[in-house]
Short mmCIF file of C-alpha atoms and ligand atoms in Angstrom, two decimals:
data_model
loop_
_atom_site.label_atom_id
_atom_site.label_comp_id
_atom_site.label_asym_id
_atom_site.label_seq_id
_atom_site.Cartn_x
_atom_site.Cartn_y
_atom_site.Cartn_z
CA MET A 1 -128.14 91.55 -2.04
CA ILE A 2 -128.83 93.56 -5.20
CA VAL A 3 -132.13 95.38 -5.14
CA PHE A 4 -133.45 96.13 -8.46
CA LYS A 5 -136.53 98.39 -9.19
CA HIS A 6 -136.55 98.07 -12.93
CA ALA A 7 -137.28 94.86 -15.31
CA GLN A 8 -134.63 95.77 -17.80
CA SER A 9 -131.73 96.37 -15.51
CA LEU A 10 -133.05 92.96 -13.61
CA ASP A 11 -133.14 91.20 -17.26
CA ARG A 12 -129.56 92.37 -18.18
CA TYR A 13 -128.16 91.51 -14.76
CA LEU A 14 -129.69 87.56 -15.17
CA ILE A 15 -128.78 87.31 -18.76
CA LYS A 16 -125.06 87.63 -17.40
CA CYS A 17 -125.64 85.00 -14.52
CA LYS A 18 -127.31 82.96 -17.01
CA ASN A 19 -124.73 83.05 -19.82
CA ARG A 20 -121.98 81.91 -16.60
CA GLY A 21 -124.07 78.92 -16.37
CA GLN A 22 -125.76 79.86 -13.28
CA LYS A 23 -129.30 78.19 -12.59
CA ILE A 24 -131.89 80.84 -11.30
CA GLY A 25 -134.57 80.14 -8.56
CA PHE A 26 -137.52 82.52 -8.30
CA VAL A 27 -139.76 83.32 -5.23
CA PRO A 28 -142.43 85.73 -5.84
CA THR A 29 -144.10 87.67 -2.68
CA MET A 30 -146.16 90.29 -1.73
CA GLY A 31 -144.07 90.90 1.40
CA ALA A 32 -144.42 90.84 5.01
CA LEU A 33 -141.95 88.16 4.90
CA HIS A 34 -142.15 85.38 7.51
CA GLN A 35 -140.74 81.80 8.00
CA GLY A 36 -143.14 80.45 5.44
CA HIS A 37 -141.49 82.64 2.75
CA ILE A 38 -138.07 82.13 3.97
CA SER A 39 -138.37 78.21 3.55
CA LEU A 40 -139.21 79.09 -0.12
CA ILE A 41 -135.80 81.07 -0.38
CA LYS A 42 -133.99 78.30 1.63
CA ALA A 43 -135.54 75.86 -1.07
CA SER A 44 -134.19 77.92 -3.88
CA LYS A 45 -131.01 78.33 -2.30
CA GLU A 46 -130.46 74.72 -1.93
CA THR A 47 -131.49 74.09 -5.43
CA THR A 48 -130.17 76.94 -7.57
CA ASP A 49 -127.03 79.08 -7.90
CA LEU A 50 -129.02 82.33 -7.66
CA THR A 51 -132.30 83.08 -6.12
CA VAL A 52 -134.52 86.18 -6.86
CA CYS A 53 -137.22 87.05 -4.47
CA SER A 54 -139.84 89.75 -5.69
CA ILE A 55 -141.61 92.03 -3.39
CA PHE A 56 -144.76 93.20 -5.26
CA VAL A 57 -148.22 93.67 -3.74
CA ASN A 58 -150.55 93.28 -6.96
CA PRO A 59 -153.25 95.60 -6.96
CA THR A 60 -155.08 93.56 -9.49
CA GLN A 61 -155.55 90.19 -7.54
CA PHE A 62 -157.29 91.92 -4.54
CA ASN A 63 -161.09 91.87 -5.13
CA ASP A 64 -161.61 93.50 -1.89
CA PRO A 65 -160.15 97.26 -1.94
CA THR A 66 -159.97 97.06 2.29
CA ASP A 67 -158.07 94.04 1.87
CA PHE A 68 -155.43 95.73 -0.50
CA GLN A 69 -155.47 98.93 1.68
CA ASN A 70 -154.83 96.70 4.98
CA TYR A 71 -152.37 94.36 3.54
CA PRO A 72 -149.10 94.80 5.75
CA SER A 73 -145.97 96.31 4.54
CA THR A 74 -142.71 95.83 6.39
CA LEU A 75 -140.29 96.46 3.84
CA SER A 76 -137.29 97.31 6.05
CA ALA A 77 -137.77 94.14 8.25
CA ASP A 78 -138.13 92.07 5.10
CA MET A 79 -135.03 93.39 3.63
CA ASP A 80 -133.13 92.56 6.89
CA ILE A 81 -134.74 89.01 6.51
CA LEU A 82 -133.43 88.48 2.91
CA LEU A 83 -130.10 89.72 3.89
CA ALA A 84 -129.71 87.41 6.51
CA VAL A 85 -130.89 84.14 4.49
CA GLU A 86 -128.33 85.54 1.71
CA CYS A 87 -130.87 86.19 -0.74
CA GLU A 88 -128.83 87.34 -3.63
CA VAL A 89 -131.37 89.44 -5.83
CA LEU A 90 -134.45 91.48 -4.78
CA PHE A 91 -136.79 92.68 -7.18
CA MET A 92 -139.14 95.20 -6.31
CA PRO A 93 -141.19 97.10 -8.80
CA SER A 94 -143.57 100.02 -8.78
CA VAL A 95 -147.10 99.44 -10.25
CA LYS A 96 -146.31 101.54 -12.90
CA GLU A 97 -143.37 99.26 -13.74
CA MET A 98 -145.47 96.12 -13.94
CA TYR A 99 -148.50 97.67 -15.15
CA PRO A 100 -147.34 100.47 -17.68
CA ASN A 101 -150.62 100.55 -19.66
CA GLY A 102 -152.56 100.69 -16.60
CA LEU A 103 -154.33 98.30 -14.52
CA SER A 104 -156.94 96.72 -17.06
CA ASP A 105 -154.24 95.04 -18.60
CA PRO A 106 -156.06 92.73 -21.05
CA LEU A 107 -153.43 89.89 -20.59
CA LYS A 108 -155.98 87.41 -19.37
CA ILE A 109 -155.90 83.58 -19.39
CA ASP A 110 -159.27 81.40 -18.97
CA PHE A 111 -158.08 78.47 -16.47
CA GLY A 112 -161.61 77.31 -16.64
CA PHE A 113 -163.03 75.15 -13.71
CA ILE A 114 -159.83 75.04 -11.42
CA ALA A 115 -159.85 78.86 -11.22
CA GLN A 116 -163.51 79.36 -11.06
CA THR A 117 -164.22 77.04 -7.68
CA LEU A 118 -163.37 77.67 -4.00
CA GLU A 119 -161.46 80.96 -4.00
CA GLY A 120 -162.35 81.58 -7.38
CA GLU A 121 -165.99 81.66 -6.73
CA HIS A 122 -165.50 83.59 -3.27
CA ARG A 123 -163.08 86.21 -4.69
CA PRO A 124 -164.14 86.90 -8.21
CA GLY A 125 -160.98 88.09 -10.39
CA HIS A 126 -158.32 86.93 -7.57
CA PHE A 127 -156.58 84.17 -9.87
CA GLU A 128 -157.12 86.25 -13.12
CA GLY A 129 -154.95 89.07 -11.32
CA MET A 130 -152.46 86.54 -9.65
CA ALA A 131 -152.18 84.86 -12.96
CA GLN A 132 -151.08 87.96 -14.93
CA ILE A 133 -148.71 89.26 -12.31
CA VAL A 134 -147.07 85.67 -12.33
CA GLU A 135 -146.65 85.58 -15.85
CA LYS A 136 -145.22 89.02 -16.06
CA LEU A 137 -142.91 88.03 -13.45
CA LEU A 138 -141.82 84.66 -15.14
CA ARG A 139 -141.47 86.68 -18.41
CA ILE A 140 -138.81 88.92 -16.73
CA VAL A 141 -136.95 86.59 -14.45
CA LYS A 142 -136.80 83.58 -16.91
CA PRO A 143 -136.25 81.00 -13.79
CA ASP A 144 -135.25 77.61 -14.21
CA PHE A 145 -137.15 76.85 -10.85
CA LEU A 146 -140.10 78.85 -9.62
CA PHE A 147 -140.95 78.20 -5.81
CA MET A 148 -144.45 78.32 -4.27
CA GLY A 149 -145.96 77.30 -1.18
CA GLN A 150 -148.76 74.36 -0.71
CA LYS A 151 -150.20 76.99 1.52
CA ASP A 152 -151.80 78.49 -1.57
CA TYR A 153 -153.13 75.28 -2.68
CA GLN A 154 -155.09 76.54 -5.69
CA GLN A 155 -152.85 79.01 -6.64
CA GLN A 156 -149.75 76.64 -6.96
CA LEU A 157 -151.99 74.57 -9.29
CA ILE A 158 -153.20 77.46 -11.50
CA VAL A 159 -149.60 78.19 -11.77
CA GLY A 160 -148.75 74.84 -12.83
CA GLN A 161 -151.20 75.38 -15.63
CA LEU A 162 -150.09 78.82 -16.40
CA ILE A 163 -146.33 77.13 -17.18
CA LYS A 164 -147.80 74.55 -19.49
CA LYS A 165 -150.08 76.71 -21.46
CA ARG A 166 -147.56 79.27 -21.96
CA LYS A 167 -144.89 77.00 -22.50
CA PHE A 168 -142.50 78.51 -19.77
CA ASP A 169 -138.97 76.77 -19.41
CA THR A 170 -139.41 76.89 -15.42
CA ARG A 171 -140.08 73.97 -13.01
CA LEU A 172 -142.55 74.60 -10.38
CA MET A 173 -141.39 73.52 -6.81
CA VAL A 174 -144.10 73.41 -4.24
CA CYS A 175 -142.87 73.45 -0.91
CA PRO A 176 -144.75 72.67 2.25
CA THR A 177 -146.75 75.00 4.51
CA LEU A 178 -144.79 76.18 7.56
CA ARG A 179 -147.05 76.71 10.62
CA GLU A 180 -146.70 78.37 14.25
CA SER A 181 -146.13 75.78 16.70
CA ASP A 182 -149.92 75.53 17.80
CA GLY A 183 -150.47 74.51 14.21
CA LEU A 184 -151.89 77.98 12.40
CA ALA A 185 -150.42 78.34 9.05
CA MET A 186 -147.94 81.17 8.76
CA SER A 187 -149.50 83.83 6.83
CA SER A 188 -148.66 87.96 6.17
CA ARG A 189 -152.36 88.31 7.25
CA ASN A 190 -151.74 86.75 10.91
CA VAL A 191 -150.20 90.20 12.14
CA ARG A 192 -153.93 91.75 11.62
CA LEU A 193 -155.31 89.01 14.10
CA ASP A 194 -155.95 90.56 17.58
CA LYS A 195 -155.17 88.30 20.86
CA LYS A 196 -158.47 86.83 21.08
CA SER A 197 -158.85 86.17 17.26
CA ARG A 198 -155.02 84.72 16.95
CA LYS A 199 -156.22 82.16 19.98
CA LEU A 200 -159.20 81.38 17.73
CA ALA A 201 -157.42 80.92 14.71
CA VAL A 202 -155.63 77.50 15.72
CA LYS A 203 -159.02 75.78 15.32
CA ILE A 204 -158.87 75.94 11.52
CA SER A 205 -155.80 73.58 11.59
CA GLU A 206 -157.30 71.58 14.15
CA THR A 207 -160.33 71.12 12.30
CA LEU A 208 -158.52 70.13 8.87
CA LYS A 209 -156.49 67.42 11.07
CA PHE A 210 -159.84 65.93 12.75
CA ILE A 211 -161.25 65.71 9.69
CA LYS A 212 -158.26 63.98 8.27
CA THR A 213 -158.43 61.48 11.00
CA ALA A 214 -161.63 60.82 10.52
CA SER A 215 -161.74 60.69 6.68
CA ALA A 216 -159.45 57.32 7.10
CA LYS A 217 -162.99 55.89 8.11
CA PRO A 218 -164.88 54.79 4.57
CA SER A 219 -168.39 54.75 6.81
CA ASN A 220 -167.79 58.83 7.16
CA THR A 221 -168.98 60.35 3.71
CA LEU A 222 -167.19 63.20 2.27
CA LYS A 223 -170.44 64.99 2.76
CA GLN A 224 -170.72 64.40 6.15
CA LEU A 225 -167.12 65.16 6.81
CA GLU A 226 -167.64 68.47 5.16
CA GLN A 227 -170.49 69.14 6.94
CA GLU A 228 -169.23 68.22 10.31
CA ALA A 229 -166.06 70.59 9.83
CA ILE A 230 -168.58 73.39 8.90
CA ASN A 231 -170.34 72.57 11.98
CA ARG A 232 -167.32 72.83 14.22
CA LEU A 233 -166.17 76.02 13.18
CA GLN A 234 -169.76 77.69 13.01
CA ALA A 235 -169.85 76.49 16.53
CA ILE A 236 -167.32 78.78 18.13
CA LYS A 237 -167.96 82.42 18.41
CA GLY A 238 -166.00 84.73 16.55
CA ILE A 239 -165.10 82.26 13.55
CA ASP A 240 -167.13 82.27 10.28
CA PRO A 241 -166.40 79.51 7.68
CA GLU A 242 -166.61 80.63 4.25
CA TYR A 243 -166.34 77.03 2.74
CA PHE A 244 -164.64 73.77 3.82
CA SER A 245 -164.42 71.36 0.77
CA ILE A 246 -162.99 67.80 -0.05
CA ARG A 247 -161.77 67.93 -3.48
CA ASN A 248 -159.70 65.87 -5.77
CA ALA A 249 -156.08 67.11 -5.27
CA THR A 250 -155.04 67.67 -8.98
CA THR A 251 -158.39 68.85 -10.38
CA LEU A 252 -160.20 70.39 -7.31
CA LYS A 253 -163.22 68.64 -9.10
CA PRO A 254 -165.83 66.89 -6.59
CA VAL A 255 -164.07 63.52 -5.44
CA ARG A 256 -165.72 60.55 -7.16
CA LYS A 257 -163.63 57.44 -5.70
CA ARG A 258 -161.77 57.59 -1.78
CA THR A 259 -158.89 56.17 -3.89
CA GLU A 260 -158.22 59.50 -5.66
CA LYS A 261 -155.80 61.92 -4.08
CA MET A 262 -157.85 63.94 -1.91
CA VAL A 263 -157.34 67.39 -0.42
CA ALA A 264 -159.34 69.27 2.45
CA LEU A 265 -159.87 73.24 1.69
CA THR A 266 -160.65 75.91 4.13
CA ALA A 267 -161.47 79.68 3.81
CA VAL A 268 -162.34 81.12 7.25
CA TRP A 269 -163.37 84.56 8.68
CA ILE A 270 -161.89 85.50 12.18
CA GLY A 271 -162.01 88.91 13.78
CA GLY A 272 -162.12 90.71 10.14
CA VAL A 273 -159.40 88.89 8.72
CA ARG A 274 -159.81 85.88 5.86
CA LEU A 275 -157.61 82.97 6.53
CA ILE A 276 -157.03 79.91 4.16
CA ASP A 277 -155.55 76.45 4.86
CA ASN A 278 -155.82 73.10 3.50
CA LEU A 279 -154.53 69.71 4.24
CA LEU A 280 -153.79 66.63 2.02
CA LEU A 281 -156.05 63.60 3.29
CA ASN A 282 -154.25 60.56 1.78
P1 AMP B 1 -147.62 85.90 -0.57
O1 AMP B 1 -146.69 86.84 0.03
O2 AMP B 1 -148.80 85.84 0.75
O3 AMP B 1 -148.17 86.05 -1.98
O4 AMP B 1 -146.79 84.27 -0.54
C1 AMP B 1 -145.89 84.11 -1.36
C2 AMP B 1 -145.31 82.41 -1.42
O5 AMP B 1 -145.04 82.01 -0.30
C3 AMP B 1 -146.66 81.88 -1.89
O6 AMP B 1 -145.99 80.64 -2.65
C4 AMP B 1 -147.21 81.29 -1.09
O7 AMP B 1 -147.83 80.24 -1.14
C5 AMP B 1 -146.03 80.83 0.03
N1 AMP B 1 -146.48 80.96 1.12
C6 AMP B 1 -147.13 81.84 2.03
N2 AMP B 1 -147.48 81.21 3.15
C7 AMP B 1 -146.47 79.96 3.31
C8 AMP B 1 -146.54 79.28 4.36
N3 AMP B 1 -147.14 79.37 5.59
N4 AMP B 1 -145.63 77.97 4.60
C9 AMP B 1 -145.03 78.16 3.19
N5 AMP B 1 -144.97 78.86 2.05
C10 AMP B 1 -145.90 79.94 2.31
#
């Protein structure tokens, strides 16, 4: 695996690879790698000739400074994992490398409703920061394929819009959410859960599954289902749901007809850790 810290040297290397006809796959991450990330690397390796993984904890997408400070960093374990799955290239830039003109970089796109609702409403500035860094990374790596997880449902929709708006010649591949054996969606933040919180966290996916089953009955209105989910989560001491919402799976607008493709999305606080998850309903 070749490790690059500077965009220019990575660019020079990738130009050579592309000139040889190699197709490039890209997996952007914030490190603290787990099997969910690895599934994206494996998908990239199956689809492309050369996989670039980036590790960069992007300061501009953290609306909560404590979350940024507490974000786990496990660099040497990450390197071992990437070597084991035979990832060809790791890009590990510094903040200065990605934001040479400082963090108040004006490069921002207006995505409208899709970035203002749900996570956008509860984490102001998060998607602007995320889109900003993904755009910078795409301009450096210029991948043929970009691999992202369904786990961050709203994020992958916005990145799809970014690719369209900026006319990037990159195909977005969305990979399924990897879960622990009890159903908890894998996340770098899970390591911050203490024993008790980790046990409680299973309730998130359990509630999503319950609502999916219940949504098959047309007599249950979506409003009732959302309320039922909130009630179930709130009833458990130690769990504080921030939102539970059923939306159109493409636009994230409220569902008008049950024949639309629907997704249930939720954000929940457990033991001081904010976790998100989602499930397609039909
Ligand atoms: P992160 O390091 O959390 O920014 O995530 C990097 C990429 O990994 C994003 O595209 C995430 O959606 C994806 N990802 C995170 N958790 C999972 C998971 N449990 N299953 C599949 N992909 C995931």
